[in-house]
Amino acid sequence: MESHYVQFFTATVLKWKPLFFNDSYKSIIIGSLKFLAEAKRVKIYGFVIMPNHIHIIWQVQKEHKLKNVQRDFMKFTSQQIQKDLRTNNPSLHQEFEVNLKDRKYQIWQRNPLSIDLYSREVIEQKLDYIHNNPVQGKWMLTDEPANYLYSSSSYYEREECRFPFLTHYMEYFGS
């Protein structure tokens, strides 16, 4: 069995399209994270869903292969979003058409970023980074990180449990 570090995972929508301004697509991401956590495939320590990308801090559990969990997450969310686009927004769906051997449409850019986080300090730095993403000048999605609904910030800042699938990162260190 593989042992996995906590990871900083980033996936970007194809061509940086702001697909996640639509809350139903954010719900697909959250539902998939919930499933992965409840199926004990990952522990999720933090996340943020931005208009055109997501950041997740997670740890794939020993019984599972990192590449399989990432692949399944990306494939499932892509299929669910495409299904909705075909039905409810066919013109936007066409913007995700690609000319590839293995697919006709693509939601996520290939090769998401996945970086091992080796220390508490680096995990905390990445949590701060993702939680502050929505208040950055480019986005200005909220006035303060804990007010952004599609993030784990309020879990840490206010001890709100909007997302029961979250695990506090200090559990990784036995605290």
JSON list of C-alpha atoms in Angstrom, two decimals:
[
{"chain": "A", "resi": 1, "resn": "MET", "atom": "CA", "xyz": [0.00, 0.00, 0.00]},
{"chain": "A", "resi": 2, "resn": "GLU", "atom": "CA", "xyz": [1.16, 3.47, -0.87]},
{"chain": "A", "resi": 3, "resn": "SER", "atom": "CA", "xyz": [1.56, 6.08, 1.81]},
{"chain": "A", "resi": 4, "resn": "HIS", "atom": "CA", "xyz": [0.63, 9.56, 0.62]},
{"chain": "A", "resi": 5, "resn": "TYR", "atom": "CA", "xyz": [1.59, 13.01, 1.84]},
{"chain": "A", "resi": 6, "resn": "VAL", "atom": "CA", "xyz": [-0.97, 15.75, 2.16]},
{"chain": "A", "resi": 7, "resn": "GLN", "atom": "CA", "xyz": [-1.21, 17.37, -1.24]},
{"chain": "A", "resi": 8, "resn": "PHE", "atom": "CA", "xyz": [-2.03, 20.72, -2.74]},
{"chain": "A", "resi": 9, "resn": "PHE", "atom": "CA", "xyz": [-4.14, 19.94, -5.81]},
{"chain": "A", "resi": 10, "resn": "THR", "atom": "CA", "xyz": [-5.19, 22.48, -8.43]},
{"chain": "A", "resi": 11, "resn": "ALA", "atom": "CA", "xyz": [-7.39, 21.84, -11.44]},
{"chain": "A", "resi": 12, "resn": "THR", "atom": "CA", "xyz": [-8.21, 24.48, -14.04]},
{"chain": "A", "resi": 13, "resn": "VAL", "atom": "CA", "xyz": [-11.17, 24.72, -16.39]},
{"chain": "A", "resi": 14, "resn": "LEU", "atom": "CA", "xyz": [-10.23, 24.41, -20.06]},
{"chain": "A", "resi": 15, "resn": "LYS", "atom": "CA", "xyz": [-9.01, 27.74, -21.45]},
{"chain": "A", "resi": 16, "resn": "TRP", "atom": "CA", "xyz": [-9.60, 29.28, -18.02]},
{"chain": "A", "resi": 17, "resn": "LYS", "atom": "CA", "xyz": [-13.32, 29.69, -18.79]},
{"chain": "A", "resi": 18, "resn": "PRO", "atom": "CA", "xyz": [-15.26, 30.98, -15.75]},
{"chain": "A", "resi": 19, "resn": "LEU", "atom": "CA", "xyz": [-17.56, 27.95, -15.63]},
{"chain": "A", "resi": 20, "resn": "PHE", "atom": "CA", "xyz": [-17.90, 27.97, -11.84]},
{"chain": "A", "resi": 21, "resn": "PHE", "atom": "CA", "xyz": [-19.82, 31.21, -11.67]},
{"chain": "A", "resi": 22, "resn": "ASN", "atom": "CA", "xyz": [-22.70, 28.73, -11.94]},
{"chain": "A", "resi": 23, "resn": "ASP", "atom": "CA", "xyz": [-23.48, 27.43, -8.43]},
{"chain": "A", "resi": 24, "resn": "SER", "atom": "CA", "xyz": [-24.83, 24.11, -9.71]},
{"chain": "A", "resi": 25, "resn": "TYR", "atom": "CA", "xyz": [-21.35, 23.26, -11.02]},
{"chain": "A", "resi": 26, "resn": "LYS", "atom": "CA", "xyz": [-19.84, 24.20, -7.67]},
{"chain": "A", "resi": 27, "resn": "SER", "atom": "CA", "xyz": [-22.36, 21.79, -6.11]},
{"chain": "A", "resi": 28, "resn": "ILE", "atom": "CA", "xyz": [-21.08, 19.01, -8.38]},
{"chain": "A", "resi": 29, "resn": "ILE", "atom": "CA", "xyz": [-17.53, 19.64, -7.10]},
{"chain": "A", "resi": 30, "resn": "ILE", "atom": "CA", "xyz": [-18.70, 19.68, -3.47]},
{"chain": "A", "resi": 31, "resn": "GLY", "atom": "CA", "xyz": [-20.76, 16.53, -3.97]},
{"chain": "A", "resi": 32, "resn": "SER", "atom": "CA", "xyz": [-17.77, 14.73, -5.43]},
{"chain": "A", "resi": 33, "resn": "LEU", "atom": "CA", "xyz": [-15.51, 15.84, -2.55]},
{"chain": "A", "resi": 34, "resn": "LYS", "atom": "CA", "xyz": [-18.16, 14.64, -0.09]},
{"chain": "A", "resi": 35, "resn": "PHE", "atom": "CA", "xyz": [-18.35, 11.26, -1.83]},
{"chain": "A", "resi": 36, "resn": "LEU", "atom": "CA", "xyz": [-14.56, 10.81, -1.84]},
{"chain": "A", "resi": 37, "resn": "ALA", "atom": "CA", "xyz": [-14.33, 11.66, 1.86]},
{"chain": "A", "resi": 38, "resn": "GLU", "atom": "CA", "xyz": [-17.27, 9.46, 2.89]},
{"chain": "A", "resi": 39, "resn": "ALA", "atom": "CA", "xyz": [-15.86, 6.56, 0.83]},
{"chain": "A", "resi": 40, "resn": "LYS", "atom": "CA", "xyz": [-12.61, 7.05, 2.77]},
{"chain": "A", "resi": 41, "resn": "ARG", "atom": "CA", "xyz": [-10.63, 7.59, -0.40]},
{"chain": "A", "resi": 42, "resn": "VAL", "atom": "CA", "xyz": [-9.32, 10.97, 0.80]},
{"chain": "A", "resi": 43, "resn": "LYS", "atom": "CA", "xyz": [-9.19, 13.24, 3.81]},
{"chain": "A", "resi": 44, "resn": "ILE", "atom": "CA", "xyz": [-10.01, 16.77, 2.77]},
{"chain": "A", "resi": 45, "resn": "TYR", "atom": "CA", "xyz": [-8.31, 19.48, 4.81]},
{"chain": "A", "resi": 46, "resn": "GLY", "atom": "CA", "xyz": [-9.28, 22.50, 2.74]},
{"chain": "A", "resi": 47, "resn": "PHE", "atom": "CA", "xyz": [-10.64, 23.70, -0.58]},
{"chain": "A", "resi": 48, "resn": "VAL", "atom": "CA", "xyz": [-11.83, 26.68, -2.56]},
{"chain": "A", "resi": 49, "resn": "ILE", "atom": "CA", "xyz": [-13.85, 26.75, -5.77]},
{"chain": "A", "resi": 50, "resn": "MET", "atom": "CA", "xyz": [-12.98, 29.76, -7.88]},
{"chain": "A", "resi": 51, "resn": "PRO", "atom": "CA", "xyz": [-14.73, 30.81, -11.12]},
{"chain": "A", "resi": 52, "resn": "ASN", "atom": "CA", "xyz": [-12.28, 28.92, -13.34]},
{"chain": "A", "resi": 53, "resn": "HIS", "atom": "CA", "xyz": [-10.23, 26.66, -11.08]},
{"chain": "A", "resi": 54, "resn": "ILE", "atom": "CA", "xyz": [-10.26, 24.76, -7.83]},
{"chain": "A", "resi": 55, "resn": "HIS", "atom": "CA", "xyz": [-7.70, 24.23, -5.08]},
{"chain": "A", "resi": 56, "resn": "ILE", "atom": "CA", "xyz": [-7.92, 21.28, -2.73]},
{"chain": "A", "resi": 57, "resn": "ILE", "atom": "CA", "xyz": [-5.70, 20.26, 0.15]},
{"chain": "A", "resi": 58, "resn": "TRP", "atom": "CA", "xyz": [-6.23, 16.55, 0.61]},
{"chain": "A", "resi": 59, "resn": "GLN", "atom": "CA", "xyz": [-4.56, 13.30, 1.46]},
{"chain": "A", "resi": 60, "resn": "VAL", "atom": "CA", "xyz": [-5.31, 10.20, -0.54]},
{"chain": "A", "resi": 61, "resn": "GLN", "atom": "CA", "xyz": [-5.71, 7.27, 1.85]},
{"chain": "A", "resi": 62, "resn": "LYS", "atom": "CA", "xyz": [-3.28, 4.33, 1.84]},
{"chain": "A", "resi": 63, "resn": "GLU", "atom": "CA", "xyz": [-5.67, 1.86, 0.26]},
{"chain": "A", "resi": 64, "resn": "HIS", "atom": "CA", "xyz": [-5.98, 4.02, -2.86]},
{"chain": "A", "resi": 65, "resn": "LYS", "atom": "CA", "xyz": [-3.70, 5.10, -5.65]},
{"chain": "A", "resi": 66, "resn": "LEU", "atom": "CA", "xyz": [-3.21, 8.83, -6.02]},
{"chain": "A", "resi": 67, "resn": "LYS", "atom": "CA", "xyz": [-3.57, 8.78, -9.80]},
{"chain": "A", "resi": 68, "resn": "ASN", "atom": "CA", "xyz": [-6.83, 6.82, -9.58]},
{"chain": "A", "resi": 69, "resn": "VAL", "atom": "CA", "xyz": [-8.45, 9.18, -7.09]},
{"chain": "A", "resi": 70, "resn": "GLN", "atom": "CA", "xyz": [-7.47, 12.24, -9.11]},
{"chain": "A", "resi": 71, "resn": "ARG", "atom": "CA", "xyz": [-8.60, 10.63, -12.37]},
{"chain": "A", "resi": 72, "resn": "ASP", "atom": "CA", "xyz": [-11.96, 9.55, -10.91]},
{"chain": "A", "resi": 73, "resn": "PHE", "atom": "CA", "xyz": [-12.60, 13.00, -9.41]},
{"chain": "A", "resi": 74, "resn": "MET", "atom": "CA", "xyz": [-11.79, 14.78, -12.67]},
{"chain": "A", "resi": 75, "resn": "LYS", "atom": "CA", "xyz": [-13.73, 12.32, -14.83]},
{"chain": "A", "resi": 76, "resn": "PHE", "atom": "CA", "xyz": [-16.84, 12.27, -12.66]},
{"chain": "A", "resi": 77, "resn": "THR", "atom": "CA", "xyz": [-17.07, 16.05, -12.26]},
{"chain": "A", "resi": 78, "resn": "SER", "atom": "CA", "xyz": [-16.44, 16.54, -15.97]},
{"chain": "A", "resi": 79, "resn": "GLN", "atom": "CA", "xyz": [-19.16, 14.08, -16.95]},
{"chain": "A", "resi": 80, "resn": "GLN", "atom": "CA", "xyz": [-21.70, 15.63, -14.59]},
{"chain": "A", "resi": 81, "resn": "ILE", "atom": "CA", "xyz": [-20.97, 19.17, -15.76]},
{"chain": "A", "resi": 82, "resn": "GLN", "atom": "CA", "xyz": [-21.13, 18.13, -19.42]},
{"chain": "A", "resi": 83, "resn": "LYS", "atom": "CA", "xyz": [-24.45, 16.38, -18.85]},
{"chain": "A", "resi": 84, "resn": "ASP", "atom": "CA", "xyz": [-25.89, 19.59, -17.42]},
{"chain": "A", "resi": 85, "resn": "LEU", "atom": "CA", "xyz": [-24.36, 21.76, -20.16]},
{"chain": "A", "resi": 86, "resn": "ARG", "atom": "CA", "xyz": [-25.79, 19.54, -22.93]},
{"chain": "A", "resi": 87, "resn": "THR", "atom": "CA", "xyz": [-29.26, 19.90, -21.45]},
{"chain": "A", "resi": 88, "resn": "ASN", "atom": "CA", "xyz": [-29.28, 23.44, -20.08]},
{"chain": "A", "resi": 89, "resn": "ASN", "atom": "CA", "xyz": [-26.65, 25.38, -22.00]},
{"chain": "A", "resi": 90, "resn": "PRO", "atom": "CA", "xyz": [-25.74, 23.70, -25.32]},
{"chain": "A", "resi": 91, "resn": "SER", "atom": "CA", "xyz": [-24.02, 26.81, -26.69]},
{"chain": "A", "resi": 92, "resn": "LEU", "atom": "CA", "xyz": [-21.65, 26.92, -23.72]},
{"chain": "A", "resi": 93, "resn": "HIS", "atom": "CA", "xyz": [-21.13, 23.16, -24.05]},
{"chain": "A", "resi": 94, "resn": "GLN", "atom": "CA", "xyz": [-19.85, 23.76, -27.59]},
{"chain": "A", "resi": 95, "resn": "GLU", "atom": "CA", "xyz": [-17.08, 25.95, -26.16]},
{"chain": "A", "resi": 96, "resn": "PHE", "atom": "CA", "xyz": [-15.63, 22.81, -24.57]},
{"chain": "A", "resi": 97, "resn": "GLU", "atom": "CA", "xyz": [-15.44, 20.87, -27.82]},
{"chain": "A", "resi": 98, "resn": "VAL", "atom": "CA", "xyz": [-11.98, 19.45, -28.52]},
{"chain": "A", "resi": 99, "resn": "ASN", "atom": "CA", "xyz": [-10.50, 17.41, -31.32]},
{"chain": "A", "resi": 100, "resn": "LEU", "atom": "CA", "xyz": [-8.85, 14.57, -29.41]},
{"chain": "A", "resi": 101, "resn": "LYS", "atom": "CA", "xyz": [-8.70, 10.84, -30.02]},
{"chain": "A", "resi": 102, "resn": "ASP", "atom": "CA", "xyz": [-10.19, 9.92, -26.65]},
{"chain": "A", "resi": 103, "resn": "ARG", "atom": "CA", "xyz": [-12.87, 12.59, -26.25]},
{"chain": "A", "resi": 104, "resn": "LYS", "atom": "CA", "xyz": [-15.04, 15.10, -28.03]},
{"chain": "A", "resi": 105, "resn": "TYR", "atom": "CA", "xyz": [-15.50, 17.48, -25.08]},
{"chain": "A", "resi": 106, "resn": "GLN", "atom": "CA", "xyz": [-13.21, 18.45, -22.24]},
{"chain": "A", "resi": 107, "resn": "ILE", "atom": "CA", "xyz": [-13.98, 20.44, -19.09]},
{"chain": "A", "resi": 108, "resn": "TRP", "atom": "CA", "xyz": [-10.64, 20.33, -17.28]},
{"chain": "A", "resi": 109, "resn": "GLN", "atom": "CA", "xyz": [-7.25, 21.27, -18.66]},
{"chain": "A", "resi": 110, "resn": "ARG", "atom": "CA", "xyz": [-4.91, 18.31, -18.73]},
{"chain": "A", "resi": 111, "resn": "ASN", "atom": "CA", "xyz": [-2.24, 17.73, -16.09]},
{"chain": "A", "resi": 112, "resn": "PRO", "atom": "CA", "xyz": [-3.65, 19.25, -12.92]},
{"chain": "A", "resi": 113, "resn": "LEU", "atom": "CA", "xyz": [-1.07, 20.44, -10.42]},
{"chain": "A", "resi": 114, "resn": "SER", "atom": "CA", "xyz": [-0.41, 18.16, -7.50]},
{"chain": "A", "resi": 115, "resn": "ILE", "atom": "CA", "xyz": [2.30, 19.04, -4.96]},
{"chain": "A", "resi": 116, "resn": "ASP", "atom": "CA", "xyz": [3.26, 17.12, -1.83]},
{"chain": "A", "resi": 117, "resn": "LEU", "atom": "CA", "xyz": [3.17, 19.22, 1.35]},
{"chain": "A", "resi": 118, "resn": "TYR", "atom": "CA", "xyz": [5.84, 18.03, 3.77]},
{"chain": "A", "resi": 119, "resn": "SER", "atom": "CA", "xyz": [5.33, 20.22, 6.82]},
{"chain": "A", "resi": 120, "resn": "ARG", "atom": "CA", "xyz": [2.73, 21.92, 8.99]},
{"chain": "A", "resi": 121, "resn": "GLU", "atom": "CA", "xyz": [4.14, 25.30, 7.97]},
{"chain": "A", "resi": 122, "resn": "VAL", "atom": "CA", "xyz": [3.65, 24.59, 4.25]},
{"chain": "A", "resi": 123, "resn": "ILE", "atom": "CA", "xyz": [0.13, 23.18, 4.80]},
{"chain": "A", "resi": 124, "resn": "GLU", "atom": "CA", "xyz": [-0.81, 26.34, 6.72]},
{"chain": "A", "resi": 125, "resn": "GLN", "atom": "CA", "xyz": [0.72, 28.52, 4.00]},
{"chain": "A", "resi": 126, "resn": "LYS", "atom": "CA", "xyz": [-1.35, 26.74, 1.32]},
{"chain": "A", "resi": 127, "resn": "LEU", "atom": "CA", "xyz": [-4.53, 26.96, 3.42]},
{"chain": "A", "resi": 128, "resn": "ASP", "atom": "CA", "xyz": [-3.98, 30.72, 3.79]},
{"chain": "A", "resi": 129, "resn": "TYR", "atom": "CA", "xyz": [-3.36, 31.01, 0.06]},
{"chain": "A", "resi": 130, "resn": "ILE", "atom": "CA", "xyz": [-6.52, 29.17, -1.00]},
{"chain": "A", "resi": 131, "resn": "HIS", "atom": "CA", "xyz": [-8.70, 30.87, 1.62]},
{"chain": "A", "resi": 132, "resn": "ASN", "atom": "CA", "xyz": [-7.52, 34.32, 0.52]},
{"chain": "A", "resi": 133, "resn": "ASN", "atom": "CA", "xyz": [-8.02, 33.59, -3.18]},
{"chain": "A", "resi": 134, "resn": "PRO", "atom": "CA", "xyz": [-11.66, 34.86, -3.28]},
{"chain": "A", "resi": 135, "resn": "VAL", "atom": "CA", "xyz": [-10.73, 38.28, -1.82]},
{"chain": "A", "resi": 136, "resn": "GLN", "atom": "CA", "xyz": [-7.94, 38.96, -4.31]},
{"chain": "A", "resi": 137, "resn": "GLY", "atom": "CA", "xyz": [-8.32, 42.03, -6.52]},
{"chain": "A", "resi": 138, "resn": "LYS", "atom": "CA", "xyz": [-8.83, 40.01, -9.69]},
{"chain": "A", "resi": 139, "resn": "TRP", "atom": "CA", "xyz": [-11.83, 38.22, -8.22]},
{"chain": "A", "resi": 140, "resn": "MET", "atom": "CA", "xyz": [-13.28, 40.20, -5.30]},
{"chain": "A", "resi": 141, "resn": "LEU", "atom": "CA", "xyz": [-15.85, 37.46, -4.69]},
{"chain": "A", "resi": 142, "resn": "THR", "atom": "CA", "xyz": [-16.27, 38.46, -1.05]},
{"chain": "A", "resi": 143, "resn": "ASP", "atom": "CA", "xyz": [-15.06, 40.98, 1.50]},
{"chain": "A", "resi": 144, "resn": "GLU", "atom": "CA", "xyz": [-13.41, 38.42, 3.77]},
{"chain": "A", "resi": 145, "resn": "PRO", "atom": "CA", "xyz": [-12.38, 34.80, 3.24]},
{"chain": "A", "resi": 146, "resn": "ALA", "atom": "CA", "xyz": [-14.75, 33.23, 5.79]},
{"chain": "A", "resi": 147, "resn": "ASN", "atom": "CA", "xyz": [-17.74, 34.84, 4.04]},
{"chain": "A", "resi": 148, "resn": "TYR", "atom": "CA", "xyz": [-17.10, 32.98, 0.78]},
{"chain": "A", "resi": 149, "resn": "LEU", "atom": "CA", "xyz": [-19.53, 30.06, 0.65]},
{"chain": "A", "resi": 150, "resn": "TYR", "atom": "CA", "xyz": [-17.46, 27.74, -1.55]},
{"chain": "A", "resi": 151, "resn": "SER", "atom": "CA", "xyz": [-14.42, 27.41, 0.63]},
{"chain": "A", "resi": 152, "resn": "SER", "atom": "CA", "xyz": [-13.25, 25.77, 3.83]},
{"chain": "A", "resi": 153, "resn": "SER", "atom": "CA", "xyz": [-12.24, 29.13, 5.32]},
{"chain": "A", "resi": 154, "resn": "SER", "atom": "CA", "xyz": [-15.23, 29.43, 7.69]},
{"chain": "A", "resi": 155, "resn": "TYR", "atom": "CA", "xyz": [-14.43, 25.95, 9.02]},
{"chain": "A", "resi": 156, "resn": "TYR", "atom": "CA", "xyz": [-11.10, 27.22, 10.29]},
{"chain": "A", "resi": 157, "resn": "GLU", "atom": "CA", "xyz": [-11.96, 30.87, 11.02]},
{"chain": "A", "resi": 158, "resn": "ARG", "atom": "CA", "xyz": [-15.38, 30.45, 12.66]},
{"chain": "A", "resi": 159, "resn": "GLU", "atom": "CA", "xyz": [-15.54, 26.72, 13.35]},
{"chain": "A", "resi": 160, "resn": "GLU", "atom": "CA", "xyz": [-18.61, 26.51, 11.08]},
{"chain": "A", "resi": 161, "resn": "CYS", "atom": "CA", "xyz": [-19.30, 23.05, 9.75]},
{"chain": "A", "resi": 162, "resn": "ARG", "atom": "CA", "xyz": [-20.92, 23.76, 6.37]},
{"chain": "A", "resi": 163, "resn": "PHE", "atom": "CA", "xyz": [-19.03, 20.83, 4.89]},
{"chain": "A", "resi": 164, "resn": "PRO", "atom": "CA", "xyz": [-19.05, 17.81, 7.21]},
{"chain": "A", "resi": 165, "resn": "PHE", "atom": "CA", "xyz": [-16.58, 16.01, 4.96]},
{"chain": "A", "resi": 166, "resn": "LEU", "atom": "CA", "xyz": [-13.74, 18.30, 6.09]},
{"chain": "A", "resi": 167, "resn": "THR", "atom": "CA", "xyz": [-11.03, 17.07, 8.43]},
{"chain": "A", "resi": 168, "resn": "HIS", "atom": "CA", "xyz": [-8.97, 19.56, 10.43]},
{"chain": "A", "resi": 169, "resn": "TYR", "atom": "CA", "xyz": [-5.39, 19.54, 9.13]},
{"chain": "A", "resi": 170, "resn": "MET", "atom": "CA", "xyz": [-4.00, 19.19, 12.67]},
{"chain": "A", "resi": 171, "resn": "GLU", "atom": "CA", "xyz": [-5.36, 15.62, 12.75]},
{"chain": "A", "resi": 172, "resn": "TYR", "atom": "CA", "xyz": [-2.63, 14.79, 10.23]},
{"chain": "A", "resi": 173, "resn": "PHE", "atom": "CA", "xyz": [-0.11, 15.71, 12.91]},
{"chain": "A", "resi": 174, "resn": "GLY", "atom": "CA", "xyz": [-1.91, 13.76, 15.62]},
{"chain": "A", "resi": 175, "resn": "SER", "atom": "CA", "xyz": [-3.34, 16.81, 17.36]}
]
